[in-house]
Amino acid sequence: MPIQAQFPALSNGFSFLDNAASAQVPRQCIEGISQFLAASSCNVGMPYPGSQAATQVRERTREATAAFFNCKPSEVAIGPSATALTFILSRAFARLWGEGDEVVISELEHEANASPWRNLEEKGVQVRVWKARWDEGGRLEPADLRALVSPRTRLVAITSAANSLGTTPDVAAAAEIAHAVGAWCITDMVHYSPHHLPDVEATGVDMAFFSAYKVFGPHLAFLYVREALIAQLPTDKLWFIPDDSLLKFEPGTNNHECMAGWLGTLDYLRSELGGGQPGRAGLQAAYKQIEAIEQPLVAEALERLQGIPGLELYGLPTPQGRVGTFCFNLQGQPPMAVAERLARLGVGVAAGHYYATMPMQALGLWPQGAIRASIAHYTTPTDLDKLITGLQGQD
């Protein structure tokens, strides 16, 4: 069965190229949600069958997401959104740090990995910005970070893939630089994880997060915190939750039906793209397929976009060091007007700042922003043809 046929929302012929905002979901995800709710909508921890099923879904989700992160299940917290989880972390940091402490954030960040840390300025924390090299396509140079950190640095925040430009910085280098001065490193994997399989062990980061709905799943998010740090983070929690448990990052009741849907998405990745292999091995095989599908499309899209008269592409001009997210403007045409025209032609793209306020300000594009087209592994050459035709003003 073709990949596109696995995604019911793609059956209407519309070319969905706003995958950086929210990916479409496979039928296994939909079935997981439906089957959970149809069987019984229950809470966890009780001995009757419905509650036992909910408990199993939650624990399976933690285990499966740990395989996705490449960490321990006890290092995975579940939340409603990436932004909600980072604000929980921010409130914990506010109890640890104050005058004389510093945080470094990269200039490529989505506000989910920037605003929570800026809030620490209320406690006297100094926030410093690791500037991108815009004359080199918005690249982050590790040497520039090394010049910014000091023994007062407590946290370095860096994206694994910029949701605006698609740039994939060297996160492992950033983590090494942070650790050299005794700081922690957190990475935003929201935009990275649809295209490449996360690996927190390989990058050496202390914290990481991603949103399931960007990875062909439901509206749910996950936070990794290195086990040794958990007890050190003073969160707002129910009094009986242990200090060394990531349950303290999960106030209230989890969304169990969305967890069932996420398990369905992971089943899709392993069964349809990973050759049916279990565990992380199946995910690794699936992402090899995803990368093989996307790489030639990224190269073709870059070449064709840069061949359109009057189109200015922001970010790296070649496939190296980026994912398939393309940020650009057409001379003399407001971004939203272009997006509206494309929508009438059956192509969905984003327009505006997409919560990437620092890149837009650095590029002089604030507040109108830019057009963003973003692919996924189910994107077809026909989708790209329709985008290029629409941008060229052809009906």
mmCIF file of C-alpha atoms in Angstrom:
data_model
loop_
_atom_site.group_PDB
_atom_site.id
_atom_site.type_symbol
_atom_site.label_atom_id
_atom_site.label_comp_id
_atom_site.label_asym_id
_atom_site.label_seq_id
_atom_site.Cartn_x
_atom_site.Cartn_y
_atom_site.Cartn_z
ATOM 1 C CA MET A 1 0.000 0.000 0.000
ATOM 2 C CA PRO A 2 1.411 3.454 -0.892
ATOM 3 C CA ILE A 3 2.475 5.598 2.058
ATOM 4 C CA GLN A 4 -0.108 8.270 1.246
ATOM 5 C CA ALA A 5 -2.909 5.698 1.455
ATOM 6 C CA GLN A 6 -2.036 5.116 5.111
ATOM 7 C CA PHE A 7 -3.114 8.700 5.917
ATOM 8 C CA PRO A 8 -6.884 9.204 5.512
ATOM 9 C CA ALA A 9 -6.640 13.018 5.505
ATOM 10 C CA LEU A 10 -4.484 12.892 2.363
ATOM 11 C CA SER A 11 -7.161 11.151 0.285
ATOM 12 C CA ASN A 12 -8.859 14.392 -0.808
ATOM 13 C CA GLY A 13 -6.083 15.464 -3.206
ATOM 14 C CA PHE A 14 -5.102 18.553 -1.206
ATOM 15 C CA SER A 15 -1.334 19.089 -1.115
ATOM 16 C CA PHE A 16 -0.531 19.556 2.561
ATOM 17 C CA LEU A 17 2.780 21.406 2.906
ATOM 18 C CA ASP A 18 2.368 22.805 6.399
ATOM 19 C CA ASN A 19 3.807 19.767 8.131
ATOM 20 C CA ALA A 20 6.021 21.882 10.377
ATOM 21 C CA ALA A 21 2.827 23.111 12.046
ATOM 22 C CA SER A 22 1.134 19.723 12.378
ATOM 23 C CA ALA A 23 1.647 16.442 10.565
ATOM 24 C CA GLN A 24 -1.173 14.205 9.367
ATOM 25 C CA VAL A 25 -1.856 10.929 11.165
ATOM 26 C CA PRO A 26 -1.926 7.329 9.874
ATOM 27 C CA ARG A 27 -4.951 5.112 10.275
ATOM 28 C CA GLN A 28 -3.223 3.190 13.104
ATOM 29 C CA CYS A 29 -3.230 6.380 15.185
ATOM 30 C CA ILE A 30 -6.922 6.988 14.536
ATOM 31 C CA GLU A 31 -7.758 3.369 15.314
ATOM 32 C CA GLY A 32 -5.752 3.493 18.550
ATOM 33 C CA ILE A 33 -7.752 6.474 19.817
ATOM 34 C CA SER A 34 -11.082 5.040 18.678
ATOM 35 C CA GLN A 35 -10.458 1.597 20.143
ATOM 36 C CA PHE A 36 -9.395 2.991 23.509
ATOM 37 C CA LEU A 37 -12.497 5.167 23.829
ATOM 38 C CA ALA A 38 -14.812 2.478 22.497
ATOM 39 C CA ALA A 39 -13.577 -0.101 24.996
ATOM 40 C CA SER A 40 -13.699 2.134 28.069
ATOM 41 C CA SER A 41 -12.662 5.648 29.021
ATOM 42 C CA CYS A 42 -11.142 5.118 32.451
ATOM 43 C CA ASN A 43 -8.466 6.503 34.717
ATOM 44 C CA VAL A 44 -5.421 4.580 35.924
ATOM 45 C CA GLY A 45 -4.530 2.638 39.042
ATOM 46 C CA MET A 46 -7.631 0.581 39.821
ATOM 47 C CA PRO A 47 -8.087 -3.210 39.560
ATOM 48 C CA TYR A 48 -11.040 -3.313 37.159
ATOM 49 C CA PRO A 49 -10.373 -4.017 33.439
ATOM 50 C CA GLY A 50 -10.910 -0.524 32.016
ATOM 51 C CA SER A 51 -8.563 1.069 34.538
ATOM 52 C CA GLN A 52 -5.993 -1.664 34.012
ATOM 53 C CA ALA A 53 -6.138 -0.967 30.261
ATOM 54 C CA ALA A 54 -5.547 2.759 30.844
ATOM 55 C CA THR A 55 -2.640 1.987 33.165
ATOM 56 C CA GLN A 56 -1.094 -0.289 30.558
ATOM 57 C CA VAL A 57 -1.489 2.373 27.864
ATOM 58 C CA ARG A 58 0.298 4.931 30.017
ATOM 59 C CA GLU A 59 3.178 2.622 30.867
ATOM 60 C CA ARG A 60 3.496 1.354 27.300
ATOM 61 C CA THR A 61 3.604 4.971 26.149
ATOM 62 C CA ARG A 62 6.416 5.793 28.553
ATOM 63 C CA GLU A 63 8.387 2.724 27.460
ATOM 64 C CA ALA A 64 7.802 3.288 23.745
ATOM 65 C CA THR A 65 8.715 6.974 23.969
ATOM 66 C CA ALA A 66 11.869 6.099 25.883
ATOM 67 C CA ALA A 67 12.829 3.907 22.910
ATOM 68 C CA PHE A 68 12.096 6.901 20.672
ATOM 69 C CA PHE A 69 14.316 9.222 22.755
ATOM 70 C CA ASN A 70 16.894 6.471 23.462
ATOM 71 C CA CYS A 71 16.603 6.873 27.233
ATOM 72 C CA LYS A 72 15.036 5.140 30.255
ATOM 73 C CA PRO A 73 11.240 5.090 30.758
ATOM 74 C CA SER A 74 11.789 6.760 34.141
ATOM 75 C CA GLU A 75 13.275 9.764 32.279
ATOM 76 C CA VAL A 76 10.133 10.457 30.202
ATOM 77 C CA ALA A 77 7.387 12.868 31.254
ATOM 78 C CA ILE A 78 4.101 13.177 29.348
ATOM 79 C CA GLY A 79 2.346 16.502 28.818
ATOM 80 C CA PRO A 80 -0.258 18.312 26.710
ATOM 81 C CA SER A 81 2.232 20.372 24.677
ATOM 82 C CA ALA A 82 5.911 21.157 24.399
ATOM 83 C CA THR A 83 5.302 24.724 25.549
ATOM 84 C CA ALA A 84 3.416 23.575 28.644
ATOM 85 C CA LEU A 85 6.289 21.281 29.577
ATOM 86 C CA THR A 86 8.974 23.948 29.132
ATOM 87 C CA PHE A 87 7.037 26.422 31.261
ATOM 88 C CA ILE A 88 6.884 23.787 34.009
ATOM 89 C CA LEU A 89 10.672 23.504 33.746
ATOM 90 C CA SER A 90 10.999 27.285 33.800
ATOM 91 C CA ARG A 91 9.137 27.509 37.088
ATOM 92 C CA ALA A 92 11.519 24.928 38.529
ATOM 93 C CA PHE A 93 14.563 26.842 37.291
ATOM 94 C CA ALA A 94 13.169 30.045 38.810
ATOM 95 C CA ARG A 95 13.536 28.428 42.234
ATOM 96 C CA LEU A 96 17.148 27.494 41.546
ATOM 97 C CA TRP A 97 18.624 30.523 39.828
ATOM 98 C CA GLY A 98 18.736 34.270 40.312
ATOM 99 C CA GLU A 99 21.080 37.257 40.285
ATOM 100 C CA GLY A 100 24.428 36.401 38.706
ATOM 101 C CA ASP A 101 23.173 33.367 36.820
ATOM 102 C CA GLU A 102 23.021 33.251 33.032
ATOM 103 C CA VAL A 103 21.070 31.377 30.354
ATOM 104 C CA VAL A 104 22.045 31.200 26.662
ATOM 105 C CA ILE A 105 19.395 30.685 23.979
ATOM 106 C CA SER A 106 20.085 30.366 20.268
ATOM 107 C CA GLU A 107 18.670 32.881 17.812
ATOM 108 C CA LEU A 108 16.921 30.101 15.864
ATOM 109 C CA GLU A 109 14.542 29.053 18.634
ATOM 110 C CA HIS A 110 10.801 28.582 18.535
ATOM 111 C CA GLU A 111 9.368 30.514 21.473
ATOM 112 C CA ALA A 112 8.676 27.246 23.338
ATOM 113 C CA ASN A 113 12.446 27.113 23.894
ATOM 114 C CA ALA A 114 12.914 30.828 24.471
ATOM 115 C CA SER A 115 10.059 32.574 26.305
ATOM 116 C CA PRO A 116 10.143 30.210 29.320
ATOM 117 C CA TRP A 117 13.824 31.017 29.828
ATOM 118 C CA ARG A 118 13.311 34.742 29.256
ATOM 119 C CA ASN A 119 10.813 34.652 32.115
ATOM 120 C CA LEU A 120 13.775 33.931 34.398
ATOM 121 C CA GLU A 121 14.853 37.543 33.897
ATOM 122 C CA GLU A 122 12.224 38.397 36.532
ATOM 123 C CA LYS A 123 14.465 36.559 38.993
ATOM 124 C CA GLY A 124 17.560 38.448 37.881
ATOM 125 C CA VAL A 125 18.864 35.802 35.495
ATOM 126 C CA GLN A 126 20.668 37.268 32.485
ATOM 127 C CA VAL A 127 19.555 35.810 29.142
ATOM 128 C CA ARG A 128 22.132 35.935 26.371
ATOM 129 C CA VAL A 129 21.424 35.175 22.701
ATOM 130 C CA TRP A 130 23.694 32.959 20.633
ATOM 131 C CA LYS A 131 23.496 34.829 17.330
ATOM 132 C CA ALA A 132 23.206 32.973 14.046
ATOM 133 C CA ARG A 133 25.569 33.771 11.202
ATOM 134 C CA TRP A 134 23.041 35.201 8.777
ATOM 135 C CA ASP A 135 25.638 35.849 6.090
ATOM 136 C CA GLU A 136 26.097 32.054 6.071
ATOM 137 C CA GLY A 137 22.410 31.189 5.789
ATOM 138 C CA GLY A 138 21.561 31.420 9.477
ATOM 139 C CA ARG A 139 24.104 28.877 10.679
ATOM 140 C CA LEU A 140 24.932 28.464 14.370
ATOM 141 C CA GLU A 141 28.695 28.311 14.928
ATOM 142 C CA PRO A 142 29.777 26.434 18.104
ATOM 143 C CA ALA A 143 32.767 28.751 18.498
ATOM 144 C CA ASP A 144 30.337 31.649 18.950
ATOM 145 C CA LEU A 145 28.632 29.763 21.783
ATOM 146 C CA ARG A 146 31.974 29.029 23.411
ATOM 147 C CA ALA A 147 32.637 32.777 23.532
ATOM 148 C CA LEU A 148 29.271 33.395 25.245
ATOM 149 C CA VAL A 149 29.306 30.853 28.075
ATOM 150 C CA SER A 150 31.026 31.336 31.410
ATOM 151 C CA PRO A 151 31.118 29.695 34.842
ATOM 152 C CA ARG A 152 27.893 31.640 35.529
ATOM 153 C CA THR A 153 26.029 29.911 32.663
ATOM 154 C CA ARG A 154 23.352 27.561 33.982
ATOM 155 C CA LEU A 155 21.542 26.502 30.791
ATOM 156 C CA VAL A 156 22.093 26.436 27.032
ATOM 157 C CA ALA A 157 18.918 26.112 24.940
ATOM 158 C CA ILE A 158 19.272 25.008 21.325
ATOM 159 C CA THR A 159 16.948 23.659 18.686
ATOM 160 C CA SER A 160 17.736 20.372 16.944
ATOM 161 C CA ALA A 161 16.030 21.738 13.814
ATOM 162 C CA ALA A 162 14.748 25.277 13.368
ATOM 163 C CA ASN A 163 11.022 25.365 12.634
ATOM 164 C CA SER A 164 11.571 28.481 10.515
ATOM 165 C CA LEU A 165 14.609 27.767 8.344
ATOM 166 C CA GLY A 166 14.959 24.009 8.762
ATOM 167 C CA THR A 167 18.565 24.383 9.975
ATOM 168 C CA THR A 168 19.948 21.447 12.003
ATOM 169 C CA PRO A 169 22.662 22.790 14.342
ATOM 170 C CA ASP A 170 25.363 20.724 16.016
ATOM 171 C CA VAL A 171 23.547 19.952 19.268
ATOM 172 C CA ALA A 172 26.228 17.580 20.553
ATOM 173 C CA ALA A 173 28.826 20.337 20.276
ATOM 174 C CA ALA A 174 26.542 22.741 22.140
ATOM 175 C CA ALA A 175 26.003 20.208 24.932
ATOM 176 C CA GLU A 176 29.745 19.645 25.260
ATOM 177 C CA ILE A 177 30.387 23.389 25.486
ATOM 178 C CA ALA A 178 27.626 23.789 28.094
ATOM 179 C CA HIS A 179 28.942 20.930 30.207
ATOM 180 C CA ALA A 180 32.487 22.326 30.081
ATOM 181 C CA VAL A 181 31.334 25.296 32.187
ATOM 182 C CA GLY A 182 28.997 23.257 34.401
ATOM 183 C CA ALA A 183 25.773 24.202 32.608
ATOM 184 C CA TRP A 184 22.858 22.053 31.469
ATOM 185 C CA CYS A 185 21.752 21.773 27.855
ATOM 186 C CA ILE A 186 18.165 21.472 26.626
ATOM 187 C CA THR A 187 17.182 20.852 23.019
ATOM 188 C CA ASP A 188 13.909 21.364 21.187
ATOM 189 C CA MET A 189 13.384 18.241 19.064
ATOM 190 C CA VAL A 190 9.865 19.176 17.913
ATOM 191 C CA HIS A 191 10.857 19.983 14.347
ATOM 192 C CA TYR A 192 13.704 17.462 14.186
ATOM 193 C CA SER A 193 11.794 14.334 15.165
ATOM 194 C CA PRO A 194 9.534 14.012 12.082
ATOM 195 C CA HIS A 195 12.653 13.781 9.901
ATOM 196 C CA HIS A 196 15.334 12.131 12.069
ATOM 197 C CA LEU A 197 15.106 9.780 15.031
ATOM 198 C CA PRO A 198 16.113 11.523 18.284
ATOM 199 C CA ASP A 199 19.032 10.190 20.299
ATOM 200 C CA VAL A 200 19.557 11.974 23.599
ATOM 201 C CA GLU A 201 22.391 9.633 24.537
ATOM 202 C CA ALA A 202 24.382 10.451 21.403
ATOM 203 C CA THR A 203 23.870 14.211 21.691
ATOM 204 C CA GLY A 204 24.621 14.263 25.414
ATOM 205 C CA VAL A 205 21.841 16.719 26.250
ATOM 206 C CA ASP A 206 20.356 16.902 29.740
ATOM 207 C CA MET A 207 16.799 17.673 28.651
ATOM 208 C CA ALA A 208 14.853 17.396 25.407
ATOM 209 C CA PHE A 209 11.267 17.600 24.247
ATOM 210 C CA PHE A 210 9.078 16.954 21.206
ATOM 211 C CA SER A 211 5.414 17.028 20.229
ATOM 212 C CA ALA A 212 3.730 13.850 19.012
ATOM 213 C CA TYR A 213 1.457 15.794 16.658
ATOM 214 C CA LYS A 214 4.498 16.856 14.643
ATOM 215 C CA VAL A 215 5.467 13.174 14.353
ATOM 216 C CA PHE A 216 2.260 11.862 12.750
ATOM 217 C CA GLY A 217 0.520 11.509 16.115
ATOM 218 C CA PRO A 218 -2.123 13.209 18.282
ATOM 219 C CA HIS A 219 -1.795 16.370 20.365
ATOM 220 C CA LEU A 220 0.570 15.202 23.061
ATOM 221 C CA ALA A 221 4.143 16.076 24.084
ATOM 222 C CA PHE A 222 7.068 14.415 25.841
ATOM 223 C CA LEU A 223 9.944 15.655 27.959
ATOM 224 C CA TYR A 224 13.226 13.850 28.610
ATOM 225 C CA VAL A 225 15.159 14.777 31.753
ATOM 226 C CA ARG A 226 18.421 13.039 32.601
ATOM 227 C CA GLU A 227 17.792 10.866 35.638
ATOM 228 C CA ALA A 228 20.451 12.479 37.833
ATOM 229 C CA LEU A 229 18.772 15.889 37.483
ATOM 230 C CA ILE A 230 15.173 14.963 38.274
ATOM 231 C CA ALA A 231 15.359 15.262 42.061
ATOM 232 C CA GLN A 232 17.159 18.616 41.741
ATOM 233 C CA LEU A 233 14.228 20.287 39.978
ATOM 234 C CA PRO A 234 11.742 21.817 42.464
ATOM 235 C CA THR A 235 8.393 21.678 40.665
ATOM 236 C CA ASP A 236 4.834 22.489 41.650
ATOM 237 C CA LYS A 237 3.627 18.993 42.510
ATOM 238 C CA LEU A 238 1.245 16.993 44.625
ATOM 239 C CA TRP A 239 2.880 16.504 48.012
ATOM 240 C CA PHE A 240 3.037 12.708 47.838
ATOM 241 C CA ILE A 241 4.829 12.528 44.470
ATOM 242 C CA PRO A 242 8.493 11.625 45.067
ATOM 243 C CA ASP A 243 11.089 14.278 44.228
ATOM 244 C CA ASP A 244 12.964 11.837 41.995
ATOM 245 C CA SER A 245 9.915 10.932 39.878
ATOM 246 C CA LEU A 246 9.040 12.643 36.599
ATOM 247 C CA LEU A 247 5.387 12.232 37.590
ATOM 248 C CA LYS A 248 5.913 15.610 39.251
ATOM 249 C CA PHE A 249 5.936 17.101 35.734
ATOM 250 C CA GLU A 250 2.525 15.540 34.995
ATOM 251 C CA PRO A 251 -0.055 17.428 37.081
ATOM 252 C CA GLY A 252 -3.598 16.221 36.598
ATOM 253 C CA THR A 253 -4.840 13.344 34.490
ATOM 254 C CA ASN A 254 -3.041 12.353 31.309
ATOM 255 C CA ASN A 255 -4.801 12.126 27.960
ATOM 256 C CA HIS A 256 -4.966 8.357 27.683
ATOM 257 C CA GLU A 257 -6.729 8.223 24.325
ATOM 258 C CA CYS A 258 -3.986 10.360 22.779
ATOM 259 C CA MET A 259 -1.396 8.007 24.255
ATOM 260 C CA ALA A 260 -3.203 5.120 22.554
ATOM 261 C CA GLY A 261 -3.049 7.091 19.322
ATOM 262 C CA TRP A 262 0.696 7.742 19.732
ATOM 263 C CA LEU A 263 1.255 4.011 20.245
ATOM 264 C CA GLY A 264 -0.616 3.501 16.969
ATOM 265 C CA THR A 265 1.688 5.966 15.225
ATOM 266 C CA LEU A 266 4.753 4.123 16.495
ATOM 267 C CA ASP A 267 3.208 0.860 15.284
ATOM 268 C CA TYR A 268 2.794 2.472 11.852
ATOM 269 C CA LEU A 269 6.441 3.537 11.765
ATOM 270 C CA ARG A 270 7.698 0.094 12.737
ATOM 271 C CA SER A 271 5.292 -1.990 10.651
ATOM 272 C CA GLU A 272 5.034 0.075 7.458
ATOM 273 C CA LEU A 273 8.510 1.636 7.319
ATOM 274 C CA GLY A 274 10.595 -0.384 9.774
ATOM 275 C CA GLY A 275 10.102 -3.863 8.380
ATOM 276 C CA GLY A 276 8.113 -4.992 11.394
ATOM 277 C CA GLN A 277 11.101 -4.866 13.736
ATOM 278 C CA PRO A 278 10.267 -4.213 17.395
ATOM 279 C CA GLY A 279 11.655 -1.545 19.698
ATOM 280 C CA ARG A 280 14.160 1.098 18.722
ATOM 281 C CA ALA A 281 15.535 -1.098 15.927
ATOM 282 C CA GLY A 282 12.213 -0.781 14.121
ATOM 283 C CA LEU A 283 12.243 2.989 14.556
ATOM 284 C CA GLN A 284 15.824 3.211 13.278
ATOM 285 C CA ALA A 285 14.852 1.257 10.171
ATOM 286 C CA ALA A 286 11.774 3.454 9.687
ATOM 287 C CA TYR A 287 13.790 6.656 9.872
ATOM 288 C CA LYS A 288 16.307 5.362 7.371
ATOM 289 C CA GLN A 289 13.349 5.028 5.014
ATOM 290 C CA ILE A 290 12.077 8.501 5.892
ATOM 291 C CA GLU A 291 15.477 10.070 5.253
ATOM 292 C CA ALA A 292 15.847 8.218 1.951
ATOM 293 C CA ILE A 293 12.421 9.439 0.822
ATOM 294 C CA GLU A 294 12.909 13.048 1.890
ATOM 295 C CA GLN A 295 16.501 13.749 0.817
ATOM 296 C CA PRO A 296 15.939 13.854 -2.966
ATOM 297 C CA LEU A 297 12.755 15.873 -2.501
ATOM 298 C CA VAL A 298 14.598 18.423 -0.366
ATOM 299 C CA ALA A 299 17.263 18.824 -3.046
ATOM 300 C CA GLU A 300 14.682 19.198 -5.812
ATOM 301 C CA ALA A 301 12.613 21.694 -3.831
ATOM 302 C CA LEU A 302 15.630 23.888 -3.089
ATOM 303 C CA GLU A 303 16.691 23.921 -6.723
ATOM 304 C CA ARG A 304 13.227 24.717 -8.041
ATOM 305 C CA LEU A 305 12.403 27.351 -5.431
ATOM 306 C CA GLN A 306 15.639 29.215 -6.078
ATOM 307 C CA GLY A 307 14.841 29.198 -9.786
ATOM 308 C CA ILE A 308 11.643 31.239 -9.351
ATOM 309 C CA PRO A 309 12.158 34.921 -10.276
ATOM 310 C CA GLY A 310 11.563 37.262 -7.367
ATOM 311 C CA LEU A 311 11.679 34.518 -4.732
ATOM 312 C CA GLU A 312 14.044 35.072 -1.810
ATOM 313 C CA LEU A 313 14.913 31.911 0.113
ATOM 314 C CA TYR A 314 16.040 32.323 3.719
ATOM 315 C CA GLY A 315 18.359 29.765 5.272
ATOM 316 C CA LEU A 316 20.858 27.303 3.887
ATOM 317 C CA PRO A 317 20.657 27.012 0.086
ATOM 318 C CA THR A 318 21.751 23.351 -0.111
ATOM 319 C CA PRO A 319 20.383 20.148 1.483
ATOM 320 C CA GLN A 320 23.322 19.780 3.868
ATOM 321 C CA GLY A 321 22.611 20.844 7.449
ATOM 322 C CA ARG A 322 18.851 21.221 7.072
ATOM 323 C CA VAL A 323 15.508 19.436 6.854
ATOM 324 C CA GLY A 324 12.762 19.936 4.282
ATOM 325 C CA THR A 325 11.393 23.205 5.611
ATOM 326 C CA PHE A 326 11.624 26.148 3.227
ATOM 327 C CA CYS A 327 11.200 29.756 4.341
ATOM 328 C CA PHE A 328 10.875 32.389 1.617
ATOM 329 C CA ASN A 329 9.061 35.428 0.270
ATOM 330 C CA LEU A 330 7.966 36.586 -3.150
ATOM 331 C CA GLN A 331 9.005 40.124 -3.977
ATOM 332 C CA GLY A 332 6.166 42.616 -3.523
ATOM 333 C CA GLN A 333 3.673 40.006 -2.295
ATOM 334 C CA PRO A 334 2.541 39.795 1.348
ATOM 335 C CA PRO A 335 3.144 36.314 2.758
ATOM 336 C CA MET A 336 -0.469 35.724 3.774
ATOM 337 C CA ALA A 337 -1.733 36.777 0.341
ATOM 338 C CA VAL A 338 0.533 34.159 -1.234
ATOM 339 C CA ALA A 339 -0.657 31.510 1.233
ATOM 340 C CA GLU A 340 -4.280 32.361 0.449
ATOM 341 C CA ARG A 341 -3.660 32.064 -3.286
ATOM 342 C CA LEU A 342 -1.963 28.699 -2.831
ATOM 343 C CA ALA A 343 -4.844 27.475 -0.668
ATOM 344 C CA ARG A 344 -7.272 28.238 -3.492
ATOM 345 C CA LEU A 345 -5.056 26.106 -5.737
ATOM 346 C CA GLY A 346 -5.154 23.191 -3.312
ATOM 347 C CA VAL A 347 -1.809 23.742 -1.563
ATOM 348 C CA GLY A 348 -1.472 24.359 2.174
ATOM 349 C CA VAL A 349 1.485 26.401 3.452
ATOM 350 C CA ALA A 350 2.117 28.643 6.451
ATOM 351 C CA ALA A 351 2.585 32.407 6.494
ATOM 352 C CA GLY A 352 3.706 34.651 9.340
ATOM 353 C CA HIS A 353 6.272 34.082 12.081
ATOM 354 C CA TYR A 354 5.194 30.578 13.290
ATOM 355 C CA TYR A 355 6.407 31.483 16.808
ATOM 356 C CA ALA A 356 9.978 31.876 15.514
ATOM 357 C CA THR A 357 10.136 35.526 16.497
ATOM 358 C CA MET A 358 13.918 35.855 16.809
ATOM 359 C CA PRO A 359 14.743 34.593 13.294
ATOM 360 C CA MET A 360 12.050 36.818 11.811
ATOM 361 C CA GLN A 361 13.381 39.867 13.637
ATOM 362 C CA ALA A 362 16.979 39.075 12.667
ATOM 363 C CA LEU A 363 15.963 38.765 9.008
ATOM 364 C CA GLY A 364 14.017 42.051 9.125
ATOM 365 C CA LEU A 365 10.752 40.217 8.422
ATOM 366 C CA TRP A 366 8.865 41.119 11.579
ATOM 367 C CA PRO A 367 5.886 41.283 11.928
ATOM 368 C CA GLN A 368 4.614 39.972 8.564
ATOM 369 C CA GLY A 369 7.068 37.099 8.514
ATOM 370 C CA ALA A 370 7.458 34.801 5.539
ATOM 371 C CA ILE A 371 5.943 31.888 3.664
ATOM 372 C CA ARG A 372 6.889 28.415 4.885
ATOM 373 C CA ALA A 373 6.473 25.176 2.957
ATOM 374 C CA SER A 374 7.407 22.008 4.817
ATOM 375 C CA ILE A 375 7.463 18.419 3.647
ATOM 376 C CA ALA A 376 7.018 15.048 5.326
ATOM 377 C CA HIS A 377 7.785 11.525 4.139
ATOM 378 C CA TYR A 378 4.316 11.306 2.582
ATOM 379 C CA THR A 379 4.905 14.398 0.424
ATOM 380 C CA THR A 380 4.880 13.563 -3.301
ATOM 381 C CA PRO A 381 6.533 15.098 -6.378
ATOM 382 C CA THR A 382 3.017 16.151 -7.417
ATOM 383 C CA ASP A 383 2.687 18.174 -4.206
ATOM 384 C CA LEU A 384 5.928 19.938 -5.052
ATOM 385 C CA ASP A 385 4.802 20.561 -8.650
ATOM 386 C CA LYS A 386 1.611 22.210 -7.400
ATOM 387 C CA LEU A 387 3.583 24.425 -5.021
ATOM 388 C CA ILE A 388 5.998 25.596 -7.698
ATOM 389 C CA THR A 389 3.215 26.213 -10.199
ATOM 390 C CA GLY A 390 1.276 28.253 -7.656
ATOM 391 C CA LEU A 391 4.301 30.327 -6.712
ATOM 392 C CA GLN A 392 4.948 31.052 -10.365
ATOM 393 C CA GLY A 393 1.451 32.480 -10.574
ATOM 394 C CA GLN A 394 0.160 29.777 -12.887
ATOM 395 C CA ASP A 395 -3.329 28.315 -12.473
#
